Each structure stands twice: as structure tokens, then as C-alpha cells.
mmCIF file of C-alpha atoms in Angstrom:
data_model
loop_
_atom_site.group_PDB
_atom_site.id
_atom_site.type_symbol
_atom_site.label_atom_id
_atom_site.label_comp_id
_atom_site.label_asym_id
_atom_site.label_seq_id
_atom_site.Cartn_x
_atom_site.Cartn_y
_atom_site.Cartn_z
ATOM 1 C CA UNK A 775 -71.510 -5.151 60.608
ATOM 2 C CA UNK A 776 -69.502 -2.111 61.086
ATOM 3 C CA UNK A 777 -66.757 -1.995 59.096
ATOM 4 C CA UNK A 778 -63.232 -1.322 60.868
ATOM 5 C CA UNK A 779 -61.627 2.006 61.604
ATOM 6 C CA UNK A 780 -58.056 0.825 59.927
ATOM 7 C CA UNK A 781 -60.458 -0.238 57.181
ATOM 8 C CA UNK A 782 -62.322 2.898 56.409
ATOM 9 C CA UNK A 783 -58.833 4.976 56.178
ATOM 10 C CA UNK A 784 -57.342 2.137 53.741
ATOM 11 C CA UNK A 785 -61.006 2.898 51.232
ATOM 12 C CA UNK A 786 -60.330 6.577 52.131
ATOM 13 C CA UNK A 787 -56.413 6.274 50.803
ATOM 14 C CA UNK A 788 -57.695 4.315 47.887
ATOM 15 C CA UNK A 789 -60.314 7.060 47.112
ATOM 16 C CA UNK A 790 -57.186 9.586 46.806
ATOM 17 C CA UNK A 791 -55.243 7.515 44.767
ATOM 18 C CA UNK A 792 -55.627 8.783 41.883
ATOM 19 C CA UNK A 793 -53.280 11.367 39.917
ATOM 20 C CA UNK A 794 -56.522 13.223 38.945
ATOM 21 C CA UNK A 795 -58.350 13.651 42.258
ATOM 22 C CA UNK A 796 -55.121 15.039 43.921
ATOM 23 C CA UNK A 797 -54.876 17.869 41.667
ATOM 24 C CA UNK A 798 -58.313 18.212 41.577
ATOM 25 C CA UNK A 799 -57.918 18.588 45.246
ATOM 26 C CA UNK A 800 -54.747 20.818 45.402
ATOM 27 C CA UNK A 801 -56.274 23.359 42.799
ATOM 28 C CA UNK A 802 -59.702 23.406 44.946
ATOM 29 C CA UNK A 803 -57.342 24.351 48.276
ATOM 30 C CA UNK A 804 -57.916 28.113 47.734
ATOM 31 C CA UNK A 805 -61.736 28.847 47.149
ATOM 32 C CA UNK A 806 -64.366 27.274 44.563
ATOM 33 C CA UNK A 807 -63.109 26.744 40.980
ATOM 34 C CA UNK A 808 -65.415 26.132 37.947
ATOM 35 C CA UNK A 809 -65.439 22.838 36.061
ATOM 36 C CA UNK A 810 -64.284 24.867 33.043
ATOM 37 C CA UNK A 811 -60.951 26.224 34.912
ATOM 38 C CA UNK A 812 -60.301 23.183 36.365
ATOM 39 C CA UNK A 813 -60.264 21.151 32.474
ATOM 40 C CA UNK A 814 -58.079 24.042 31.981
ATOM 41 C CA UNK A 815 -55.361 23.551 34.826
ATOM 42 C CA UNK A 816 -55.886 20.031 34.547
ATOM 43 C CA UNK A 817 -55.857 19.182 30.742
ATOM 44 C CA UNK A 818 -58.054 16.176 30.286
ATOM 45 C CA UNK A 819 -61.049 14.882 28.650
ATOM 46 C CA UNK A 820 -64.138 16.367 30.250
ATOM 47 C CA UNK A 821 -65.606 12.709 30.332
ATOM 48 C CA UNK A 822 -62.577 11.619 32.607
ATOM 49 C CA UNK A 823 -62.777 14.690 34.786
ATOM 50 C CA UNK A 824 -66.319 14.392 34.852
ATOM 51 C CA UNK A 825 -65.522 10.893 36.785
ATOM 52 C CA UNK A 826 -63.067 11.568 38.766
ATOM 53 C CA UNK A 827 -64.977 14.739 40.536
ATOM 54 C CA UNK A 828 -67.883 12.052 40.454
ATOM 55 C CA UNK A 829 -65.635 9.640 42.750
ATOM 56 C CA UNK A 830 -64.489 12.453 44.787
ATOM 57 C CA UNK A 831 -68.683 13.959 45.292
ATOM 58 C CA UNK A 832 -69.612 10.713 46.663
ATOM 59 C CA UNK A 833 -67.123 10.161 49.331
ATOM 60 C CA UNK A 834 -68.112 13.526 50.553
ATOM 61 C CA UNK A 835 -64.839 15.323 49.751
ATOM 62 C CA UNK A 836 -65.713 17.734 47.759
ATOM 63 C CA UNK A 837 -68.926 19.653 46.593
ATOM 64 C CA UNK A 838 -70.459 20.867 43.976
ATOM 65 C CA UNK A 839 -72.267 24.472 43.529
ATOM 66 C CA UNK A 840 -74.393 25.391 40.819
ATOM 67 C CA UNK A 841 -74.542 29.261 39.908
ATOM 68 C CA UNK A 842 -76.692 29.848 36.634
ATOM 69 C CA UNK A 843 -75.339 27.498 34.049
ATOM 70 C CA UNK A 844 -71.424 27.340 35.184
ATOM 71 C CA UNK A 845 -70.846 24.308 37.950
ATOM 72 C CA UNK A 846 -68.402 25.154 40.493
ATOM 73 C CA UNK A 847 -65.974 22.607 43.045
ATOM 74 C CA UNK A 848 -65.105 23.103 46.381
ATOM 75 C CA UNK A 849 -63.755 21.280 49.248
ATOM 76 C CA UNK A 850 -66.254 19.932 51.796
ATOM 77 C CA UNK A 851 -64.076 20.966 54.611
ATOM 78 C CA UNK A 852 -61.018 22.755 55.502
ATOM 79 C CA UNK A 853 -59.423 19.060 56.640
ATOM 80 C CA UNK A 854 -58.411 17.985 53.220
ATOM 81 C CA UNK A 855 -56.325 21.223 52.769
ATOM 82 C CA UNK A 856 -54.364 20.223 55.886
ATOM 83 C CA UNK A 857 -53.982 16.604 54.772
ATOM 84 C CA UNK A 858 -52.464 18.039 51.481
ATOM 85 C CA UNK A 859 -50.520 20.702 53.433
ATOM 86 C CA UNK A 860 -49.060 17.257 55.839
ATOM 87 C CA UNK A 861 -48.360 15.133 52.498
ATOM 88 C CA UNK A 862 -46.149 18.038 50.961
ATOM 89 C CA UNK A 863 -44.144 18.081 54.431
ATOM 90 C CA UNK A 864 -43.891 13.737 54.185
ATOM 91 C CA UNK A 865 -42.678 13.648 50.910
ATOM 92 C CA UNK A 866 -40.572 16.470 51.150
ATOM 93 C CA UNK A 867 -38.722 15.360 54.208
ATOM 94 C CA UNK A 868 -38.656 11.679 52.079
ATOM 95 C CA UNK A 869 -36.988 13.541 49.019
ATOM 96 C CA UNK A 870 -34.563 15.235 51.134
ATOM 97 C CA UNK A 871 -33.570 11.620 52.456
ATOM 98 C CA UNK A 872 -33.296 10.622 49.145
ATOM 99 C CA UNK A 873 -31.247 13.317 47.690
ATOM 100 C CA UNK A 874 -28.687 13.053 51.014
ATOM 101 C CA UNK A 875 -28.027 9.002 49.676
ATOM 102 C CA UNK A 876 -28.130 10.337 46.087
ATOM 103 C CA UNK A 877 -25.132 12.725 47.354
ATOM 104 C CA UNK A 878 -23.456 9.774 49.069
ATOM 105 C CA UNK A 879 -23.512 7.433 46.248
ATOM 106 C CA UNK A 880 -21.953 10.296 43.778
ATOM 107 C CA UNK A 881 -19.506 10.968 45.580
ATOM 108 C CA UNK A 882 -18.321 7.261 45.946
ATOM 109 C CA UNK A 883 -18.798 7.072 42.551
ATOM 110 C CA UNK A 884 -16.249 9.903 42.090
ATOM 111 C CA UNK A 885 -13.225 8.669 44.321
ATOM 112 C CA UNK A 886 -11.131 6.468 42.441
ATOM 113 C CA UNK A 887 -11.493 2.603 42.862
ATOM 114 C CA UNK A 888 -9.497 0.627 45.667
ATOM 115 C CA UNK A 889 -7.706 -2.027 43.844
ATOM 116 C CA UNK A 890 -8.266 -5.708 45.619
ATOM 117 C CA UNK A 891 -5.168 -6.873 47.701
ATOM 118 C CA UNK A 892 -2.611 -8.695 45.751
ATOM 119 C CA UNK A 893 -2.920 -11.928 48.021
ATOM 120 C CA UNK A 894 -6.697 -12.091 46.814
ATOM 121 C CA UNK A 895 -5.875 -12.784 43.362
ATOM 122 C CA UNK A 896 -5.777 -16.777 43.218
ATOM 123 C CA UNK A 897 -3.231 -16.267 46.145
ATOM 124 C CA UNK A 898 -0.925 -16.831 43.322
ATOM 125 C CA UNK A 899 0.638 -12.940 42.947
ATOM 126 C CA UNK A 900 1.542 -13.010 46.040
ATOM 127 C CA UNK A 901 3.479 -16.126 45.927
ATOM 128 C CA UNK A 902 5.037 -15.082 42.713
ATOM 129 C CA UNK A 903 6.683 -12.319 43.520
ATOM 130 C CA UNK A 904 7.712 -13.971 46.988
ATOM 131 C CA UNK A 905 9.579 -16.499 44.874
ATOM 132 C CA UNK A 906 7.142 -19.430 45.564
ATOM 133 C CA UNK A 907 5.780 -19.645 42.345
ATOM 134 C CA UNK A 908 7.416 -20.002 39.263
ATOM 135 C CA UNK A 909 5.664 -18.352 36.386
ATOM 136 C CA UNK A 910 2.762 -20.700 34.809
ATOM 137 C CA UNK A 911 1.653 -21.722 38.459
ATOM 138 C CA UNK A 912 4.484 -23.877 39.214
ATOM 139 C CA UNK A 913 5.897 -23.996 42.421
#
């Protein structure tokens, strides 16, 4: 049984949700980079690298090249450099929403608070200074 198209992108999502793999990713979006540069750039434990390019080998994302003894990463395609390139613009534009409503709520934070009507207080202030009430609730 074929598994569903709205399926496959949901395990494809899942595969880049990881902190790791997305660096891993963005670093690899300008040429090959040795294992050793990216433990550099990435500062982890070569065990949990070692895993996470693992992850990213099998789905077919990236590949690996072997030149003498040093192990090199690239992407398997020019695609995931676009994806990247479109997730910047998303969460850019979403930031910029965010810091517009951050804006608005400091600056109703800064004007000074609108006291409630008198008439709201127990309906009694009102009344009072009307005459209605005598002081101590009384009327």
C-alpha cells in the first residue's frame, strides 16, 4: 500500500526537525564541507553528529564523499537550498508580524491607564456625590 502524498511530506518535515540537521543543512548550502569543519561550526559530540548526518544520508538529503581519509557532506540536490532559502522568507515575514504586535502592545503599555467610570464602582460614587447616598451606604 502506497503510502499518501500529505503523508510522505509530514515524515519528510519530521526528518528536518531537528536543530542539528538544519544547520547541518544551512552550512552544506554553499559547496561540500568536511565532517571535521562541520563539528567545528556545529560544536557537538562527534557521536551525535555522526547520527544526525546518518538520519539525514538515508532520506536521501544529503551525501557523503570520501576523498583519501577526510569524509566530506553535500546536499543531494540544489532543492533543499531553496527550501531553506523559502523558510528564512516564512519566518521572517512571521517575526516581522510579531514585532508589529510587540510595538502595539508597548505602546499601550506606555499611555497612561483610563480610570473606570465613576458609576461602575458599586454604583454607589455616583449616588454619593449626587446626594442619594449618605456616607456608609445609606440612602
Amino acid at each position: 500500500m502506497q503510502v499518501p502524498l500529505y503523508q510522505a511530506k509530514a515524515d519528510f518535515f519530521r526528518m528536518l526537525g531537528h536543530p542539528v540537521r538544519i544547520r547541518v543543512l544551512e552550512l552544506l548550502q554553499h559547496g561540500p564541507v568536511p565532517v571535521r569543519d562541520l563539528l567545528a561550526d556545529i560544536e557537538i559530540e562527534p557521536s551525535s553528529l555522526s547520527q544526525q548526518l546518518a538520519v539525514l544520508r538515508r532520506s536521501g538529503i544529503v551525501v557523503s564523499i570520501r576523498e583519501g581519509s577526510t569524509v566530506r557532506y553535500a546536499l543531494a540536490g540544489g532543492d533543499v537550498a531553496d527550501l531553506l532559502r523559502a523558510a528564512r522568507r516564512i519566518l521572517t515575514e512571521l517575526l516581522a508580524g510579531q514585532n508589529e504586535l510587540l510595538a502595539e502592545l508597548r505602546q499601550a503599555d506606555s499611555a497612561p491607564p483610563v480610570p473606570p467610570p465613576a458609576a461602575h464602582i458599586g454604583g454607589q460614587l455616583a449616588r454619593y456625590s449626587a446626594g442619594v447616598v449618605e456616607p456608609g451606604g445609606r440612602s
